[in-house]
């Protein structure tokens, strides 16, 4: 799938940047709308064969939480500073938990037993459109 997961992580960073600087942006709603439109279009492209929406989801979630932990922020008062520090701590804990979960799934060989999940990667609009893209989504 290439670097698409990391690209979604960068887009998630942009979302966090807009949320963190909401008070100093002129039109933050417009920025969120533009970013949301880009994400929806790219997720729709992920419904084509050989484009992995699971990496898109994973990259977006990791990018979201890492952006809270790593990006610098501007605080507007004592309460805002405390809230943002708490977000950093929670984000680091969540990212570590997600990383450990993925590492365990990788080394234990967990596979996904979800019939509807195959439609997140490719919607079969014809009989051979998504035929065996090299994915095994059943328990081994």
GROMACS .gro file of C-alpha atoms in nm:
model
  140
    1UNK     CA    1   0.000   0.000   0.000
    2UNK     CA    2   0.299   0.230   0.013
    3UNK     CA    3   0.307   0.539   0.229
    4UNK     CA    4  -0.069   0.595   0.240
    5UNK     CA    5  -0.094   0.512   0.611
    6UNK     CA    6   0.167   0.772   0.698
    7UNK     CA    7  -0.006   1.025   0.472
    8UNK     CA    8  -0.324   0.973   0.673
    9UNK     CA    9  -0.119   1.023   0.990
   10UNK     CA   10  -0.008   1.361   0.856
   11UNK     CA   11  -0.369   1.452   0.773
   12UNK     CA   12  -0.467   1.357   1.129
   13UNK     CA   13  -0.188   1.587   1.250
   14UNK     CA   14  -0.346   1.868   1.052
   15UNK     CA   15  -0.681   1.799   1.222
   16UNK     CA   16  -0.515   1.815   1.563
   17UNK     CA   17  -0.334   2.135   1.467
   18UNK     CA   18  -0.665   2.298   1.376
   19UNK     CA   19  -0.825   2.181   1.703
   20UNK     CA   20  -0.529   2.297   1.913
   21UNK     CA   21  -0.526   2.644   1.756
   22UNK     CA   22  -0.904   2.681   1.720
   23UNK     CA   23  -0.912   3.011   1.906
   24UNK     CA   24  -0.654   3.183   1.687
   25UNK     CA   25  -0.779   3.069   1.344
   26UNK     CA   26  -1.008   3.295   1.147
   27UNK     CA   27  -1.231   3.016   1.006
   28UNK     CA   28  -1.154   2.687   1.180
   29UNK     CA   29  -1.479   2.527   1.066
   30UNK     CA   30  -1.382   2.577   0.704
   31UNK     CA   31  -1.042   2.417   0.767
   32UNK     CA   32  -1.205   2.116   0.932
   33UNK     CA   33  -1.449   2.087   0.642
   34UNK     CA   34  -1.170   2.089   0.385
   35UNK     CA   35  -0.969   1.829   0.574
   36UNK     CA   36  -1.278   1.611   0.622
   37UNK     CA   37  -1.356   1.626   0.249
   38UNK     CA   38  -0.999   1.517   0.168
   39UNK     CA   39  -1.019   1.228   0.415
   40UNK     CA   40  -1.356   1.108   0.281
   41UNK     CA   41  -1.233   1.116  -0.079
   42UNK     CA   42  -0.916   0.927   0.010
   43UNK     CA   43  -1.110   0.666   0.208
   44UNK     CA   44  -1.337   0.622  -0.095
   45UNK     CA   45  -1.028   0.560  -0.309
   46UNK     CA   46  -0.940   0.294  -0.054
   47UNK     CA   47  -1.243   0.096  -0.167
   48UNK     CA   48  -1.064   0.017  -0.494
   49UNK     CA   49  -0.867  -0.309  -0.517
   50UNK     CA   50  -0.512  -0.320  -0.380
   51UNK     CA   51  -0.550  -0.002  -0.175
   52UNK     CA   52  -0.557  -0.086   0.194
   53UNK     CA   53  -0.809   0.109   0.399
   54UNK     CA   54  -0.691  -0.070   0.713
   55UNK     CA   55  -0.356   0.105   0.683
   56UNK     CA   56  -0.544   0.431   0.624
   57UNK     CA   57  -0.741   0.383   0.947
   58UNK     CA   58  -0.433   0.281   1.143
   59UNK     CA   59  -0.225   0.570   1.011
   60UNK     CA   60  -0.501   0.817   1.091
   61UNK     CA   61  -0.549   0.691   1.448
   62UNK     CA   62  -0.175   0.679   1.521
   63UNK     CA   63  -0.125   1.022   1.366
   64UNK     CA   64  -0.413   1.165   1.570
   65UNK     CA   65  -0.276   1.050   1.904
   66UNK     CA   66   0.090   1.117   1.823
   67UNK     CA   67   0.001   1.470   1.715
   68UNK     CA   68  -0.145   1.541   2.057
   69UNK     CA   69   0.171   1.406   2.217
   70UNK     CA   70   0.436   1.563   1.992
   71UNK     CA   71   0.309   1.885   1.834
   72UNK     CA   72   0.380   2.207   2.021
   73UNK     CA   73   0.075   2.389   2.149
   74UNK     CA   74  -0.034   2.734   2.255
   75UNK     CA   75  -0.218   2.750   2.586
   76UNK     CA   76  -0.474   3.010   2.678
   77UNK     CA   77  -0.464   3.010   3.055
   78UNK     CA   78  -0.393   2.775   3.340
   79UNK     CA   79  -0.686   2.538   3.278
   80UNK     CA   80  -0.605   2.505   2.907
   81UNK     CA   81  -0.242   2.422   2.988
   82UNK     CA   82  -0.349   2.148   3.231
   83UNK     CA   83  -0.598   2.007   2.982
   84UNK     CA   84  -0.336   1.989   2.707
   85UNK     CA   85  -0.082   1.823   2.937
   86UNK     CA   86  -0.342   1.562   3.030
   87UNK     CA   87  -0.407   1.507   2.658
   88UNK     CA   88  -0.036   1.445   2.606
   89UNK     CA   89  -0.020   1.185   2.883
   90UNK     CA   90  -0.333   1.005   2.764
   91UNK     CA   91  -0.213   1.011   2.403
   92UNK     CA   92   0.122   0.856   2.491
   93UNK     CA   93  -0.049   0.581   2.688
   94UNK     CA   94  -0.294   0.509   2.404
   95UNK     CA   95  -0.019   0.499   2.139
   96UNK     CA   96   0.192   0.263   2.349
   97UNK     CA   97  -0.111   0.039   2.404
   98UNK     CA   98  -0.197   0.036   2.034
   99UNK     CA   99   0.163  -0.041   1.939
  100UNK     CA  100   0.186  -0.329   2.187
  101UNK     CA  101  -0.147  -0.468   2.067
  102UNK     CA  102  -0.036  -0.458   1.705
  103UNK     CA  103   0.299  -0.618   1.789
  104UNK     CA  104   0.125  -0.900   1.976
  105UNK     CA  105  -0.114  -0.954   1.688
  106UNK     CA  106   0.176  -0.962   1.442
  107UNK     CA  107   0.379  -1.219   1.636
  108UNK     CA  108   0.086  -1.433   1.748
  109UNK     CA  109  -0.052  -1.450   1.396
  110UNK     CA  110  -0.396  -1.316   1.472
  111UNK     CA  111  -0.621  -1.285   1.171
  112UNK     CA  112  -0.945  -1.100   1.139
  113UNK     CA  113  -1.262  -1.307   1.138
  114UNK     CA  114  -1.500  -1.039   1.018
  115UNK     CA  115  -1.716  -1.096   0.712
  116UNK     CA  116  -1.811  -0.729   0.667
  117UNK     CA  117  -1.449  -0.610   0.708
  118UNK     CA  118  -1.359  -0.729   0.358
  119UNK     CA  119  -1.583  -0.453   0.222
  120UNK     CA  120  -1.368  -0.187   0.390
  121UNK     CA  121  -1.089  -0.260   0.142
  122UNK     CA  122  -1.279  -0.332  -0.176
  123UNK     CA  123  -1.643  -0.322  -0.279
  124UNK     CA  124  -1.706  -0.594  -0.539
  125UNK     CA  125  -1.894  -0.415  -0.814
  126UNK     CA  126  -1.841  -0.712  -1.047
  127UNK     CA  127  -1.759  -1.079  -0.999
  128UNK     CA  128  -1.384  -1.041  -1.050
  129UNK     CA  129  -1.327  -0.685  -0.931
  130UNK     CA  130  -1.198  -0.781  -0.586
  131UNK     CA  131  -1.125  -1.146  -0.654
  132UNK     CA  132  -0.862  -1.277  -0.409
  133UNK     CA  133  -0.646  -0.971  -0.356
  134UNK     CA  134  -0.409  -1.186  -0.155
  135UNK     CA  135  -0.599  -1.130   0.166
  136UNK     CA  136  -0.698  -1.401   0.406
  137UNK     CA  137  -0.954  -1.264   0.649
  138UNK     CA  138  -1.052  -1.596   0.804
  139UNK     CA  139  -0.912  -1.775   1.105
  140UNK     CA  140  -0.629  -2.006   1.015
   0.00000   0.00000   0.00000
